[in-house]
Tab-separated table of C-alpha atoms in Angstrom:
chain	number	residue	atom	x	y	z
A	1	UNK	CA	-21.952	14.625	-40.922
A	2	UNK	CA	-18.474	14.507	-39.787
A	3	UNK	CA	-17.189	15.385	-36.344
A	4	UNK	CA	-14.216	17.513	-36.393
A	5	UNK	CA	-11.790	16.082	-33.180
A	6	UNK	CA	-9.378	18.696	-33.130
A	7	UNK	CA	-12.541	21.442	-32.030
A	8	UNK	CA	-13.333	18.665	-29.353
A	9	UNK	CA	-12.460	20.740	-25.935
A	10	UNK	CA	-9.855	18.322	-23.832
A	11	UNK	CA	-9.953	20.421	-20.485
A	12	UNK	CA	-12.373	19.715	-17.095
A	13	UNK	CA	-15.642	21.073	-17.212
A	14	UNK	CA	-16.864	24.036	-14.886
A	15	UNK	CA	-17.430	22.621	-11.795
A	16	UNK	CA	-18.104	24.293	-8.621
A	17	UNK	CA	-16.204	22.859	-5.201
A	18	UNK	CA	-19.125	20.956	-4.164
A	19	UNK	CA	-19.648	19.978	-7.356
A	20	UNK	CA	-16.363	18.719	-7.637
A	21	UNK	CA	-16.210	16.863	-3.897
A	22	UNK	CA	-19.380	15.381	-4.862
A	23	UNK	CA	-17.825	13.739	-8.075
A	24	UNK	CA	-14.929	12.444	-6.436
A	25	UNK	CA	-17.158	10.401	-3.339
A	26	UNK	CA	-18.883	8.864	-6.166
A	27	UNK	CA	-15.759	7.713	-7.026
A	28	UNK	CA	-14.902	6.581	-4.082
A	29	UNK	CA	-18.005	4.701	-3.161
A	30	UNK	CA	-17.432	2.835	-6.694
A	31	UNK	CA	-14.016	1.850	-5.971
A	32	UNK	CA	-14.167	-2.064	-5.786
A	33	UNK	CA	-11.196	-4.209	-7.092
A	34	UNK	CA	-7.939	-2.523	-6.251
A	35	UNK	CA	-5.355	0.405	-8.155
A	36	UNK	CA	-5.666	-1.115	-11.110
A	37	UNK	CA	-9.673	-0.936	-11.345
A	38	UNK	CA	-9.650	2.157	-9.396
A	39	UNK	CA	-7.098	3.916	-12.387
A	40	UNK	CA	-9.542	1.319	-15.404
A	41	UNK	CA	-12.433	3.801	-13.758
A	42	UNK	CA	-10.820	7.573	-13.682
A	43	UNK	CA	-8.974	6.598	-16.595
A	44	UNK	CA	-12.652	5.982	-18.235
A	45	UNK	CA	-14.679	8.658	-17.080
A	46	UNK	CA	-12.229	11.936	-16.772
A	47	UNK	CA	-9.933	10.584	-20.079
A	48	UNK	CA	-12.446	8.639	-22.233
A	49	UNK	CA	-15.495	10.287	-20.946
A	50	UNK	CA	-15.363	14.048	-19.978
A	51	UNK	CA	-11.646	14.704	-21.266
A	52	UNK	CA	-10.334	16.663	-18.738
A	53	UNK	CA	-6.781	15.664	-19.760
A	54	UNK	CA	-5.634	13.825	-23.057
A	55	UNK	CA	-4.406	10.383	-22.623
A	56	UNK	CA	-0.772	10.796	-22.931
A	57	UNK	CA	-0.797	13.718	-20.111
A	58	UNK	CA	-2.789	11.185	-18.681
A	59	UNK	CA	-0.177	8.321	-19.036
A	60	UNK	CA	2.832	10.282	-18.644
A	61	UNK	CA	1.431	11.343	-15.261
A	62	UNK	CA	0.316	7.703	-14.212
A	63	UNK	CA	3.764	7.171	-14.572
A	64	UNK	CA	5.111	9.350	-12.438
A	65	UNK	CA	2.676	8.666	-9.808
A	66	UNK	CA	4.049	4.600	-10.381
A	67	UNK	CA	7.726	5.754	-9.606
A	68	UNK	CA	6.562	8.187	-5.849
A	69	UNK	CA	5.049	6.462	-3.146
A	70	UNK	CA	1.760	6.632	-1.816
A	71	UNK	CA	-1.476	4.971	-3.781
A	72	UNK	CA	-2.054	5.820	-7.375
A	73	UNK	CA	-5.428	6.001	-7.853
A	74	UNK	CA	-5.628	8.967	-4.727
A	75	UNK	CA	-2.540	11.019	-5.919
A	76	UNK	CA	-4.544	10.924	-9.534
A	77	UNK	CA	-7.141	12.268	-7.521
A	78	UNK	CA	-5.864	15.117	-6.188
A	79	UNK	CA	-3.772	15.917	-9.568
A	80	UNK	CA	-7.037	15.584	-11.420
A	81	UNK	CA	-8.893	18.075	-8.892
A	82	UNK	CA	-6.056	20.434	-8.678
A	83	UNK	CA	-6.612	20.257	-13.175
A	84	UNK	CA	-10.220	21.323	-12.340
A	85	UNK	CA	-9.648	23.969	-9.219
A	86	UNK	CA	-6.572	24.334	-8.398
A	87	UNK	CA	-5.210	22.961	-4.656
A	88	UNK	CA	-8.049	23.432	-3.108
A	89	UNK	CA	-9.820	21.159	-5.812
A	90	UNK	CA	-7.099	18.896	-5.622
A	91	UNK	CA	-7.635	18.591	-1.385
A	92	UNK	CA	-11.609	17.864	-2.286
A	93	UNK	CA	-10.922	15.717	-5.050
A	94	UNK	CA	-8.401	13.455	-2.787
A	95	UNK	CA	-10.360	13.382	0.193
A	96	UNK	CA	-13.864	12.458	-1.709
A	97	UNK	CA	-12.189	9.236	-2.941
A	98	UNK	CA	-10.873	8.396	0.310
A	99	UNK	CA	-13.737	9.374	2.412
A	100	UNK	CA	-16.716	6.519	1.588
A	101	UNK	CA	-13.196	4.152	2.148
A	102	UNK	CA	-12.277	5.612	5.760
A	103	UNK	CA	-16.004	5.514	6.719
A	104	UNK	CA	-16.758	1.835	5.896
A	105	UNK	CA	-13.306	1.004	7.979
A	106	UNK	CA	-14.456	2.750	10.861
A	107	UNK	CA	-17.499	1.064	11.115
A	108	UNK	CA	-15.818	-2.170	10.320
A	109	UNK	CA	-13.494	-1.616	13.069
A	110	UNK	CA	-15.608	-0.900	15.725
A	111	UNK	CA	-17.729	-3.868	14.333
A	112	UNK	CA	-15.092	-5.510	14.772
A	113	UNK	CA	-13.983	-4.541	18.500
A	114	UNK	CA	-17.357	-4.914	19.804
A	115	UNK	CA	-18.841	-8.050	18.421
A	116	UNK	CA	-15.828	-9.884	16.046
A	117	UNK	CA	-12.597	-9.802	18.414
A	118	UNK	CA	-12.124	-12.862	21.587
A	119	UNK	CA	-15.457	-14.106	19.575
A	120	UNK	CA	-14.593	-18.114	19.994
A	121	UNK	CA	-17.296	-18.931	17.823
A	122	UNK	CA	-15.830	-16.646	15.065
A	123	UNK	CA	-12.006	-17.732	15.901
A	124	UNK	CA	-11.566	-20.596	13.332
A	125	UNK	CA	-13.712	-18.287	10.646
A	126	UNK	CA	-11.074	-15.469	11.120
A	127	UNK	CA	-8.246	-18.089	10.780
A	128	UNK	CA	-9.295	-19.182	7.830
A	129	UNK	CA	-9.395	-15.606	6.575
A	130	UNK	CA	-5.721	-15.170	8.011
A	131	UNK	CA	-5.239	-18.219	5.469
A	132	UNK	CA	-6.430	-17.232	2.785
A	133	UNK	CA	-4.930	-13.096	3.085
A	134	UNK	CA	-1.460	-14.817	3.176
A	135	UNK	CA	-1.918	-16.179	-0.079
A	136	UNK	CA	-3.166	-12.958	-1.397
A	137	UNK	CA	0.101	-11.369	0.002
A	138	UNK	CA	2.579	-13.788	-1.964
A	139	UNK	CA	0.703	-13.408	-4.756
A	140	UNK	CA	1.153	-9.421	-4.491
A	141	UNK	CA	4.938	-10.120	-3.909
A	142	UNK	CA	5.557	-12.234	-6.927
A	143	UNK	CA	3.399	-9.489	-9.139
A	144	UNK	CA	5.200	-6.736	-7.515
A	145	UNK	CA	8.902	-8.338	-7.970
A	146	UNK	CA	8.108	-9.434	-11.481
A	147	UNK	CA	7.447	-5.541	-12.180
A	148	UNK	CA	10.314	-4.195	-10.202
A	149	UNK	CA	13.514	-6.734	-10.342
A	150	UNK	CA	13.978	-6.504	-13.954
A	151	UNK	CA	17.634	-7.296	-13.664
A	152	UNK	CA	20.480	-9.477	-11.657
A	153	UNK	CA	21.456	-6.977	-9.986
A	154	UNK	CA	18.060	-5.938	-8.265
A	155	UNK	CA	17.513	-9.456	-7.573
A	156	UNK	CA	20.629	-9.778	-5.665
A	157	UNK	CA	19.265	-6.625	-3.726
A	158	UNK	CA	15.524	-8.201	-3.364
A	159	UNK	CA	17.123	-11.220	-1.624
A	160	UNK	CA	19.473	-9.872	0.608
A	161	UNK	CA	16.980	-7.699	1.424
A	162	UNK	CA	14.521	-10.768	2.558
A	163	UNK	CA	17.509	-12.440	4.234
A	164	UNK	CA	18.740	-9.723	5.871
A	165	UNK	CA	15.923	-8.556	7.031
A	166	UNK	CA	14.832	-11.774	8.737
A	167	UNK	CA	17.932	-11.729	10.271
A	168	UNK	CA	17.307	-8.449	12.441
A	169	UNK	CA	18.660	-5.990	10.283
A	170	UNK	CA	16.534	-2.620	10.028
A	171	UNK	CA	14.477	-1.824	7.187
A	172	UNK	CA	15.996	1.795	6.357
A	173	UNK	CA	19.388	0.725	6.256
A	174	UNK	CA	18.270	-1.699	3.635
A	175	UNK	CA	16.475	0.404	1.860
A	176	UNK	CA	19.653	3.373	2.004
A	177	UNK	CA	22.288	0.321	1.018
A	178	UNK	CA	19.915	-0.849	-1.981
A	179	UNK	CA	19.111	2.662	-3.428
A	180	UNK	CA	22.666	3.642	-3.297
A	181	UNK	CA	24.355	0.294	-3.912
A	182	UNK	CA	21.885	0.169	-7.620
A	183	UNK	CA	22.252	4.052	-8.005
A	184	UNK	CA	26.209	3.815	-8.090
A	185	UNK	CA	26.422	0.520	-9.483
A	186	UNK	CA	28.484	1.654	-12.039
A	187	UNK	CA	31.262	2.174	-9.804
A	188	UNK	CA	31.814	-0.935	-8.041
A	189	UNK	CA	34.517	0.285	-5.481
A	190	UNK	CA	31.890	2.906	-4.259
A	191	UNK	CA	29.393	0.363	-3.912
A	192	UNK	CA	31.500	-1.971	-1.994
A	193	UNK	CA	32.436	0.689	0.207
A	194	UNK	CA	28.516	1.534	0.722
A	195	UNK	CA	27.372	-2.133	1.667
A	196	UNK	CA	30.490	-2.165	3.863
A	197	UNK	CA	29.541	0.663	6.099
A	198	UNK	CA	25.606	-0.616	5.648
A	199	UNK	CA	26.986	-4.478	7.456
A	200	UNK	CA	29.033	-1.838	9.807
A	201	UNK	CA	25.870	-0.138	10.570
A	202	UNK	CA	23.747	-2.965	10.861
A	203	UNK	CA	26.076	-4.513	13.126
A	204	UNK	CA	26.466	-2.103	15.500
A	205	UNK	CA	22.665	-1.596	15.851
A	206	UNK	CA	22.223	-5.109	16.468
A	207	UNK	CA	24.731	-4.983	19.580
A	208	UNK	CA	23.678	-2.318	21.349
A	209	UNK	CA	19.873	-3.278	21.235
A	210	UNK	CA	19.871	-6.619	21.217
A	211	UNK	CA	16.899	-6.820	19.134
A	212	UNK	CA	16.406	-9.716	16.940
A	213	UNK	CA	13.652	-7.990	14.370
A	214	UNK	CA	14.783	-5.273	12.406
A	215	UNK	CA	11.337	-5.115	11.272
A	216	UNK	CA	9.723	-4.606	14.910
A	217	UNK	CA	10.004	-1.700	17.135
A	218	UNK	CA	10.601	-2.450	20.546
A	219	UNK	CA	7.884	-3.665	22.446
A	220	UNK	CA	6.267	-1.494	25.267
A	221	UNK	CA	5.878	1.466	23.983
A	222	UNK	CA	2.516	3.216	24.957
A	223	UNK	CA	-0.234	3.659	22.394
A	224	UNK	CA	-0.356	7.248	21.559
A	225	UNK	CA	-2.267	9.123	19.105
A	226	UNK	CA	0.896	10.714	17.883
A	227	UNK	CA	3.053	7.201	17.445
A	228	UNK	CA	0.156	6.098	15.409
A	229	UNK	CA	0.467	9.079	13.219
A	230	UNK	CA	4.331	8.516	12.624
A	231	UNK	CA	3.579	4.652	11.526
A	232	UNK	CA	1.257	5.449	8.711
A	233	UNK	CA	3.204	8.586	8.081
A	234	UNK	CA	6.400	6.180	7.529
A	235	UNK	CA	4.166	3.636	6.109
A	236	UNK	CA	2.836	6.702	3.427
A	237	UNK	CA	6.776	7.612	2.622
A	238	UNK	CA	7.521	4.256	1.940
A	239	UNK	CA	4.627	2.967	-0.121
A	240	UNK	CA	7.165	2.001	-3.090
A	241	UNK	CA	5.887	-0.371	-5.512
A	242	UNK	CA	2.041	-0.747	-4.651
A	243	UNK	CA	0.312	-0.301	-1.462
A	244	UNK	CA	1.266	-3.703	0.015
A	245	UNK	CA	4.979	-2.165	0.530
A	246	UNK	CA	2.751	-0.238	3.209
A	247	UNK	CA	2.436	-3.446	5.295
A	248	UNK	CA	5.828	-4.130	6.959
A	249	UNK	CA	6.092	-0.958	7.793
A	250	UNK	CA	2.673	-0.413	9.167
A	251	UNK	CA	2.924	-3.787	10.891
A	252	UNK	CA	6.446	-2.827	12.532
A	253	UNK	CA	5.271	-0.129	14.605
A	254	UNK	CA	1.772	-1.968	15.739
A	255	UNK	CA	2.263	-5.653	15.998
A	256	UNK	CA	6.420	-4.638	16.838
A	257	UNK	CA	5.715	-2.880	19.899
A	258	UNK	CA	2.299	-5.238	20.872
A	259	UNK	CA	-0.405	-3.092	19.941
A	260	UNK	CA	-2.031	-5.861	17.777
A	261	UNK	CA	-1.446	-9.426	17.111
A	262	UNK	CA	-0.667	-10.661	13.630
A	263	UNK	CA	-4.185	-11.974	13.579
A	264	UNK	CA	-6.293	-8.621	13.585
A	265	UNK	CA	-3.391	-7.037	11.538
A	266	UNK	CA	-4.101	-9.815	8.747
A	267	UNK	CA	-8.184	-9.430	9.170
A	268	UNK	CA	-7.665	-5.530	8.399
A	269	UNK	CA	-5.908	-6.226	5.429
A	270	UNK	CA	-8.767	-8.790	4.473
A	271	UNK	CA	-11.360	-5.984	4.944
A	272	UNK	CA	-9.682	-3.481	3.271
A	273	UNK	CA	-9.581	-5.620	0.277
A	274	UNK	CA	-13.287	-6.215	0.207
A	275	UNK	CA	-13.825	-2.268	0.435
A	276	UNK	CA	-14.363	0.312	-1.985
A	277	UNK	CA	-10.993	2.347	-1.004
A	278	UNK	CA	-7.185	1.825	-1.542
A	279	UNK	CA	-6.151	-0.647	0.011
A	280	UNK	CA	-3.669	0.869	2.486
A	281	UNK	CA	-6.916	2.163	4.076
A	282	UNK	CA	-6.287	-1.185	6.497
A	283	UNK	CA	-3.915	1.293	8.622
A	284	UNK	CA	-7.968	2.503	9.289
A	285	UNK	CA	-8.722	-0.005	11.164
A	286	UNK	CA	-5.139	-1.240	12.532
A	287	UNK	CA	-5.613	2.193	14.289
A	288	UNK	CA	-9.065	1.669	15.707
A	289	UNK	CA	-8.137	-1.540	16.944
A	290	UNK	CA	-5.346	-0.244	18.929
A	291	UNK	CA	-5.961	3.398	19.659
A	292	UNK	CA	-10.078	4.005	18.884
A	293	UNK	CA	-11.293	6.724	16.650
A	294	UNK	CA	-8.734	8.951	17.293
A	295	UNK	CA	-5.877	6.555	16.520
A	296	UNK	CA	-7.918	5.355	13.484
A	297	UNK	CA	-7.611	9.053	12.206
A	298	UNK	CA	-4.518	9.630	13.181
A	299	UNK	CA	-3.101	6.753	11.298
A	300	UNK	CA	-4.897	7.433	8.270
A	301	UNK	CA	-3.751	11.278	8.524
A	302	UNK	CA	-0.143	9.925	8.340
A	303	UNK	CA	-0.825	7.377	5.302
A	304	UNK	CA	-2.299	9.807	3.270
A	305	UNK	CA	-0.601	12.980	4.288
A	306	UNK	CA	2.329	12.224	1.553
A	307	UNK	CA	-0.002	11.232	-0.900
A	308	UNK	CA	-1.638	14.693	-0.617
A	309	UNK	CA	1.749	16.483	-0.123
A	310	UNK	CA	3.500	14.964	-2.759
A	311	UNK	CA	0.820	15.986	-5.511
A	312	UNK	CA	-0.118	19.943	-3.679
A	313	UNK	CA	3.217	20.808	-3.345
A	314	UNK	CA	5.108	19.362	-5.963
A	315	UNK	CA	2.623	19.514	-8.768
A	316	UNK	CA	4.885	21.362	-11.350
A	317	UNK	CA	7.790	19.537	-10.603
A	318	UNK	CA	6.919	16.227	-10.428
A	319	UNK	CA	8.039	15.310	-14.116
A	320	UNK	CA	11.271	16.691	-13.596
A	321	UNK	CA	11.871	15.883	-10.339
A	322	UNK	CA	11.382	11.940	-11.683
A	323	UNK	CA	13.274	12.156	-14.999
A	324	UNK	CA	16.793	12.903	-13.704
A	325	UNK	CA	18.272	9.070	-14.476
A	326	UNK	CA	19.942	9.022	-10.843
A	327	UNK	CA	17.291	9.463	-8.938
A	328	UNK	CA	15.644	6.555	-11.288
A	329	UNK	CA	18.088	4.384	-10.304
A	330	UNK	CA	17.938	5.225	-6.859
A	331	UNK	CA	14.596	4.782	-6.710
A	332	UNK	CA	14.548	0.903	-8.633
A	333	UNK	CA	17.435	0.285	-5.738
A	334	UNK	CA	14.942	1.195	-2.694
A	335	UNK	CA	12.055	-0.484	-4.729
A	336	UNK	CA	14.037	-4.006	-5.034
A	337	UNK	CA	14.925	-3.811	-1.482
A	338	UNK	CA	11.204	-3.550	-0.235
A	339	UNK	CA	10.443	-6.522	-2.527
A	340	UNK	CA	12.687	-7.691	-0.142
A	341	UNK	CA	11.405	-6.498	3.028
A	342	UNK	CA	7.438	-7.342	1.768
A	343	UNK	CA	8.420	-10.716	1.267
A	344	UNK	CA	10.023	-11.248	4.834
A	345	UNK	CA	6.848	-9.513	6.181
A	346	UNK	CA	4.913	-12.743	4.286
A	347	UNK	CA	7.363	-15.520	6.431
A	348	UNK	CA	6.898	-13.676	9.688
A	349	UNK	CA	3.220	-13.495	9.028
A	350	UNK	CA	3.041	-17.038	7.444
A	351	UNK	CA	4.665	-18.398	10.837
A	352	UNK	CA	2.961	-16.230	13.500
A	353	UNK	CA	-0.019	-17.837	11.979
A	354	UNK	CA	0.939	-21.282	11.732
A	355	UNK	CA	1.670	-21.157	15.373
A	356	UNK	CA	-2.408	-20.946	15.759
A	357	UNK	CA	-3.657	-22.973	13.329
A	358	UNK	CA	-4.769	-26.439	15.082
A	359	UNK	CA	-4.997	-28.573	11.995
A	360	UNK	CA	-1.945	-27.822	9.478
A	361	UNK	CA	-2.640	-29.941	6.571
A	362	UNK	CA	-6.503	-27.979	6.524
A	363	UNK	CA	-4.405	-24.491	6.816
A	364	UNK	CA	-1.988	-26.114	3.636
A	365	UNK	CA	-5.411	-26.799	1.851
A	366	UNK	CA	-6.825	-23.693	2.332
A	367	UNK	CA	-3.799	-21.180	1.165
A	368	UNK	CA	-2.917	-23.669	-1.804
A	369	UNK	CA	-6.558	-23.095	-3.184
A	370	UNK	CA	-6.775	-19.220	-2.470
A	371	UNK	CA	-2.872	-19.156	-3.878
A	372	UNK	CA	-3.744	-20.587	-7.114
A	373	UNK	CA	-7.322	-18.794	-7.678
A	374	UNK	CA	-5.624	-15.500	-6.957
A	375	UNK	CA	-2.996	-16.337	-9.309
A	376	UNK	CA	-5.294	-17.301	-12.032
A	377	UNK	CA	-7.716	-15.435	-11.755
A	378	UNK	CA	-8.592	-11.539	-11.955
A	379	UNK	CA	-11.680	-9.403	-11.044
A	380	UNK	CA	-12.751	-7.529	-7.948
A	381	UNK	CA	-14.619	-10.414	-6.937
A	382	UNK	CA	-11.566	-12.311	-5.888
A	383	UNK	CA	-10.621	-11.153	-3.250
A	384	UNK	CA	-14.235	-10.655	-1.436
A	385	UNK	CA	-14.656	-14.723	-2.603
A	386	UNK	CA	-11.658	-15.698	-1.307
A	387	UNK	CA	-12.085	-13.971	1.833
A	388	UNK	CA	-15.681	-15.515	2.130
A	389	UNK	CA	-14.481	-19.000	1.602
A	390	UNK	CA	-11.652	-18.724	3.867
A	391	UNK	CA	-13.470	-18.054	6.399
A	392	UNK	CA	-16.172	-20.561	5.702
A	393	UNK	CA	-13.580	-23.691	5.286
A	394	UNK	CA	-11.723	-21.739	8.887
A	395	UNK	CA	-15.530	-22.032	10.492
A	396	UNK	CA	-15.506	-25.709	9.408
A	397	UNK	CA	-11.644	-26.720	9.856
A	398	UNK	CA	-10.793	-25.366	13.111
A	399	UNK	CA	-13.749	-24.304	14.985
């Protein structure tokens, strides 16, 4: 007996809105490992599976989703729910995934707050941690930049980008001056003229602040529920290129203005990668740290507002929107600058951290191993094992 696939139904089954919320936590409380296992898992059971869309809709959307920023494996979420029910399905479906994610955080902030932070006993443990997250950030850079700088051009954006950035120049007038520069590339007078009133710009900021950062936001500035909001609101507009582009960003407007050290900022990002969640979900607890439950939400609100916006209210026009060839090449422009910017963020980190470690050549030891297993080495056991042993060999180095 034969099965005939073109009577095979490809469309989502009947499912009421609990029904449909319910299926979405479950994917959320499985989602260990990152976008890519996240996407392996949806792509399995709604594609493979159930058939709720056919796999080129399915690809042709994934890469869309690549080119807008904000997480993935969320914004296929709420596209996939709004398939099912529309955009209230689509609000369920996104905020099921993210939900087991946010909860976990919480609690692992306030774990963290109450027994973890000023913990002496724990300090070398968490340095080690520090350690070993830095290597998982280069790692992400060099992964990222391999996918994004695919030419000279965008390469000479990606490291003026790092260098200027280091040298105090702000983030969104690198990011304007590399989409625009790479969008108009094709008229080099224009683009002269573009980085020319970018230096202008950059100039001019840099004398009437004063500010050596470009990255950091001026420093006393009162911790408000509302600031927190705007960080992972800028952090969720700027997402470009994987959810580690969320990090300077994140880190300018919490560690800039001395909300957080660099330590606890680096220990969030280590817990978010050990949770079942995006991993941008480290704004969670980067907000509970510095502003308690309601600064946790209100961060996370921000993060994932344009994920959710992005999808609700652009859901018929995202294809178009992303196939007009200009706004491609704006978009690779912006892209290769936050390689850029994400790699700066790694040599700020790298050297606010080296400042605490007590015993160098242990902290060299420690980051070479975690750089090279990460770089070897897949699975969504990686990053919970190198978290585990960084903190081990930080318990035993420099407690």
């Amino acid at each position: 007996m034969t099965t005939d696939t073109a009577s095979i139904t490809i469309a989502p089954p009947t499912l009421s809105l609990p029904a449909l919320f319910l299926k979405f936590l479950r994917f959320g409380a499985l989602a260990f490992g990152g976008p890519v296992a996240q996407i392996a898992m949806l792509r399995q059971a709604l594609v493979e599976d159930e058939r709720w869309i056919d796999k080129g809709r399915f690809n042709r959307l994934l890469a869309v989703l690549q080119v807008l920023p904000g997480p993935e494996a969320h914004e296929l979420c709420v596209h996939l729910g709004m398939i099912a029910r529309g955009r209230i399905g689509g609000l369920l479906a996104g905020l099921g995934f993210m939900l087991p994610g946010l909860v976990l955080m919480l609690v692992a902030g306030w774990a963290y707050v109450t027994w973890v932070a000023g913990n002496l006993t724990l300090a070398g443990a968490l340095l080690g941690v520090q350690v070993a997250v830095l290597a998982i950030i280069l790692r992400a850079v060099v992964r990222i930049g391999h996918h994004i700088v695919e030419n000279a051009l965008l390469g000479v954006i990606a490291a003026a980008s790092l260098v200027l950035t280091l040298l105090g120049v702000p983030f969104w007038i690198l990011l304007a001056a590399g989409g625009l520069t790479y969008a108009v590339s094709h008229r080099p007078l224009v683009a002269c003229a573009i980085l020319a009133v970018a230096l202008a710009l950059a100039t001019a900021i840099h004398l009437l602040s004063g500010s050596g950062d470009g990255l950091h936001a001026v420093q006393g500035i009162p911790v408000t529920t509302f600031a927190l909001f705007v960080a992972g609101l800028k952090g969720g507009l700027l997402t470009f290129g994987g959810a580690y582009t969320a990090i300077p960003y994140v880190r300018s407007d919490t560690v800039g203005r001395g909300w957080i050290g660099d330590g606890a900022f680096l220990d969030g990002i280590a817990l978010a990668g050990v949770l079942p969640a995006p991993l941008v979900i480290f704004v969670t607890f980067v907000g509970y740290v510095t502003g308690g439950v309601s600064g946790a939400l209100a961060i996370t609100a921000g993060m994932f507002l344009p994920a959710f916006a992005f999808s609700l209210v652009l859901f018929e026009r995202l294809e178009a929107i992303v196939e007009n060839p200009a706004l491609h090449r704006l978009l690779e422009g912006i892209a290769a600058a936050v390689v850029g910017i994400i790699a700066a963020t790694f040599v700020q980190l790298a050297y606010a951290t080296g400042l605490r470690v007590t015993a160098p050549l242990g902290a060299l030891a420690i980051f070479a191993v975690a750089l090279a297993v990460v770089w070897r080495i897949k699975g969504a056991w990686v990053t919970p094992a190198l978290v585990a042993g960084g903190a081990f060999a930080g318990w035993a180095l420099f407690t």
